[in-house]
Amino acid sequence: MRDLIGALRRKRKTITDLDELAEAVRAAAAYLAQGASYSYLRARSLMAGPRLFADEGFGGALDICKWEAFGVACQDMILILEAEIRAELPQDIDDRKRVFAALYRDALFRDQLPEHRKATGWDDMIADFDLRLASALARPPMKPDLISIATAQRILDHAPIEASVRAADEMMVVNNVAFRFIDQQAKLRGELDIDAITLKLAMRMANA
């Protein structure tokens, strides 16, 4: 029985290289963004939900909210990962910035551009992440619930709900999103071969 349990545990460690890591970040961010956006709007719309979700204008606004949250959720997942394994990586900040910025771009561009961003692309998100990453690397590692506030704020900024209502809902959304990120972090830990990923990140950082 111990051998069987051990084999099952080893089998879950399926993420062993940086390509798989980028896909895991993308998938986790998409899951988080859609789940958090939909759950908030379902909770807020109550009985009117079925009618609103069937409305073309509301559906389009919800799609934008989901995609905007996805772009920031990719950032948050990478910052959470970086904070967790920082002590095991080379300490040069410029090398870290280069590698984690590249990981973000890789995760982000695995999906086609959403319709509302076809004219502008993700350039603003990439620039924002470069600043966030530099700031995060210059200070002690942050906890997931603090990092994930960025995704929660993006949802609140784009949710098709009256501004005064969104302001009143801020803590509810922040707490809900934090819970989802912590849950997703635990799931990723179960799939990540941390030694292999840390080694490959370190090797990438060593290659200018």
PDB file of C-alpha atoms in Angstrom, residues 100-189:
ATOM      1  CA  PHE A 100      10.238  35.611 -15.018  1.00  0.00           C
ATOM      2  CA  ALA A 101       9.275  38.337 -17.502  1.00  0.00           C
ATOM      3  CA  ALA A 102       9.858  35.820 -20.311  1.00  0.00           C
ATOM      4  CA  LEU A 103       7.752  33.235 -18.467  1.00  0.00           C
ATOM      5  CA  TYR A 104       4.908  35.760 -18.264  1.00  0.00           C
ATOM      6  CA  ARG A 105       5.048  36.456 -21.982  1.00  0.00           C
ATOM      7  CA  ASP A 106       5.107  32.737 -22.736  1.00  0.00           C
ATOM      8  CA  ALA A 107       2.021  32.103 -20.589  1.00  0.00           C
ATOM      9  CA  LEU A 108       0.170  35.139 -21.916  1.00  0.00           C
ATOM     10  CA  PHE A 109       0.654  34.410 -25.607  1.00  0.00           C
ATOM     11  CA  ARG A 110      -0.482  30.795 -25.433  1.00  0.00           C
ATOM     12  CA  ASP A 111      -4.035  31.993 -26.054  1.00  0.00           C
ATOM     13  CA  GLN A 112      -5.180  34.059 -28.998  1.00  0.00           C
ATOM     14  CA  LEU A 113      -5.683  37.736 -28.302  1.00  0.00           C
ATOM     15  CA  PRO A 114      -9.205  38.465 -27.069  1.00  0.00           C
ATOM     16  CA  GLU A 115     -11.319  40.582 -29.386  1.00  0.00           C
ATOM     17  CA  HIS A 116     -11.179  43.738 -27.284  1.00  0.00           C
ATOM     18  CA  ARG A 117      -7.346  43.680 -27.300  1.00  0.00           C
ATOM     19  CA  LYS A 118      -6.716  42.982 -30.962  1.00  0.00           C
ATOM     20  CA  ALA A 119      -5.846  46.627 -31.633  1.00  0.00           C
ATOM     21  CA  THR A 120      -3.501  47.079 -28.683  1.00  0.00           C
ATOM     22  CA  GLY A 121      -2.268  43.593 -27.733  1.00  0.00           C
ATOM     23  CA  TRP A 122      -0.965  42.914 -24.246  1.00  0.00           C
ATOM     24  CA  ASP A 123       1.727  45.615 -24.299  1.00  0.00           C
ATOM     25  CA  ASP A 124       0.322  47.549 -21.325  1.00  0.00           C
ATOM     26  CA  MET A 125       0.017  44.387 -19.238  1.00  0.00           C
ATOM     27  CA  ILE A 126       3.586  43.397 -20.069  1.00  0.00           C
ATOM     28  CA  ALA A 127       4.853  46.858 -19.105  1.00  0.00           C
ATOM     29  CA  ASP A 128       2.847  46.728 -15.860  1.00  0.00           C
ATOM     30  CA  PHE A 129       4.284  43.330 -15.009  1.00  0.00           C
ATOM     31  CA  ASP A 130       7.842  44.491 -15.644  1.00  0.00           C
ATOM     32  CA  LEU A 131       7.275  47.195 -13.003  1.00  0.00           C
ATOM     33  CA  ARG A 132       5.522  44.838 -10.583  1.00  0.00           C
ATOM     34  CA  LEU A 133       8.255  42.233 -10.953  1.00  0.00           C
ATOM     35  CA  ALA A 134      11.027  44.752 -10.300  1.00  0.00           C
ATOM     36  CA  SER A 135       9.201  45.990  -7.204  1.00  0.00           C
ATOM     37  CA  ALA A 136       8.499  42.462  -5.913  1.00  0.00           C
ATOM     38  CA  LEU A 137      12.096  41.328  -6.359  1.00  0.00           C
ATOM     39  CA  ALA A 138      13.403  44.332  -4.456  1.00  0.00           C
ATOM     40  CA  ARG A 139      11.522  43.467  -1.253  1.00  0.00           C
ATOM     41  CA  PRO A 140      10.854  40.389   0.890  1.00  0.00           C
ATOM     42  CA  PRO A 141       8.571  37.741  -0.658  1.00  0.00           C
ATOM     43  CA  MET A 142       4.869  38.511  -0.344  1.00  0.00           C
ATOM     44  CA  LYS A 143       2.130  36.066   0.629  1.00  0.00           C
ATOM     45  CA  PRO A 144      -0.395  34.882  -1.990  1.00  0.00           C
ATOM     46  CA  ASP A 145      -3.338  36.733  -0.442  1.00  0.00           C
ATOM     47  CA  LEU A 146      -1.492  40.039  -0.855  1.00  0.00           C
ATOM     48  CA  ILE A 147      -0.255  39.297  -4.368  1.00  0.00           C
ATOM     49  CA  SER A 148      -3.711  38.255  -5.588  1.00  0.00           C
ATOM     50  CA  ILE A 149      -5.259  41.628  -4.706  1.00  0.00           C
ATOM     51  CA  ALA A 150      -4.167  42.744  -8.179  1.00  0.00           C
ATOM     52  CA  THR A 151      -6.445  40.200  -9.871  1.00  0.00           C
ATOM     53  CA  ALA A 152      -9.314  41.074  -7.552  1.00  0.00           C
ATOM     54  CA  GLN A 153      -8.897  44.754  -8.384  1.00  0.00           C
ATOM     55  CA  ARG A 154      -8.875  44.018 -12.111  1.00  0.00           C
ATOM     56  CA  ILE A 155     -12.159  42.145 -11.767  1.00  0.00           C
ATOM     57  CA  LEU A 156     -13.669  45.039  -9.839  1.00  0.00           C
ATOM     58  CA  ASP A 157     -12.399  47.533 -12.424  1.00  0.00           C
ATOM     59  CA  HIS A 158     -14.076  45.692 -15.296  1.00  0.00           C
ATOM     60  CA  ALA A 159     -17.128  43.990 -13.784  1.00  0.00           C
ATOM     61  CA  PRO A 160     -20.311  45.273 -15.492  1.00  0.00           C
ATOM     62  CA  ILE A 161     -21.725  46.460 -12.168  1.00  0.00           C
ATOM     63  CA  GLU A 162     -22.430  49.978 -10.939  1.00  0.00           C
ATOM     64  CA  ALA A 163     -19.297  51.609  -9.506  1.00  0.00           C
ATOM     65  CA  SER A 164     -20.785  52.239  -6.058  1.00  0.00           C
ATOM     66  CA  VAL A 165     -21.774  48.570  -5.767  1.00  0.00           C
ATOM     67  CA  ARG A 166     -18.296  47.428  -6.826  1.00  0.00           C
ATOM     68  CA  ALA A 167     -16.751  49.654  -4.179  1.00  0.00           C
ATOM     69  CA  ALA A 168     -18.972  48.129  -1.507  1.00  0.00           C
ATOM     70  CA  ASP A 169     -18.057  44.619  -2.706  1.00  0.00           C
ATOM     71  CA  GLU A 170     -14.295  45.148  -2.664  1.00  0.00           C
ATOM     72  CA  MET A 171     -13.413  43.087   0.396  1.00  0.00           C
ATOM     73  CA  MET A 172     -15.748  40.276  -0.623  1.00  0.00           C
ATOM     74  CA  VAL A 173     -14.065  40.005  -4.021  1.00  0.00           C
ATOM     75  CA  VAL A 174     -10.540  40.350  -2.574  1.00  0.00           C
ATOM     76  CA  ASN A 175     -11.186  37.542  -0.079  1.00  0.00           C
ATOM     77  CA  ASN A 176     -12.833  35.281  -2.646  1.00  0.00           C
ATOM     78  CA  VAL A 177      -9.986  35.719  -5.122  1.00  0.00           C
ATOM     79  CA  ALA A 178      -7.359  35.140  -2.409  1.00  0.00           C
ATOM     80  CA  PHE A 179      -9.027  31.873  -1.418  1.00  0.00           C
ATOM     81  CA  ARG A 180      -9.031  30.734  -5.044  1.00  0.00           C
ATOM     82  CA  PHE A 181      -5.342  31.563  -5.487  1.00  0.00           C
ATOM     83  CA  ILE A 182      -4.337  29.734  -2.325  1.00  0.00           C
ATOM     84  CA  ASP A 183      -6.304  26.702  -3.482  1.00  0.00           C
ATOM     85  CA  GLN A 184      -4.673  26.871  -6.912  1.00  0.00           C
ATOM     86  CA  GLN A 185      -1.233  27.231  -5.330  1.00  0.00           C
ATOM     87  CA  ALA A 186      -1.814  24.008  -3.407  1.00  0.00           C
ATOM     88  CA  LYS A 187      -2.898  22.251  -6.615  1.00  0.00           C
ATOM     89  CA  LEU A 188       0.208  23.473  -8.433  1.00  0.00           C
ATOM     90  CA  ARG A 189       2.442  22.231  -5.628  1.00  0.00           C
TER      91      ARG A 189
END
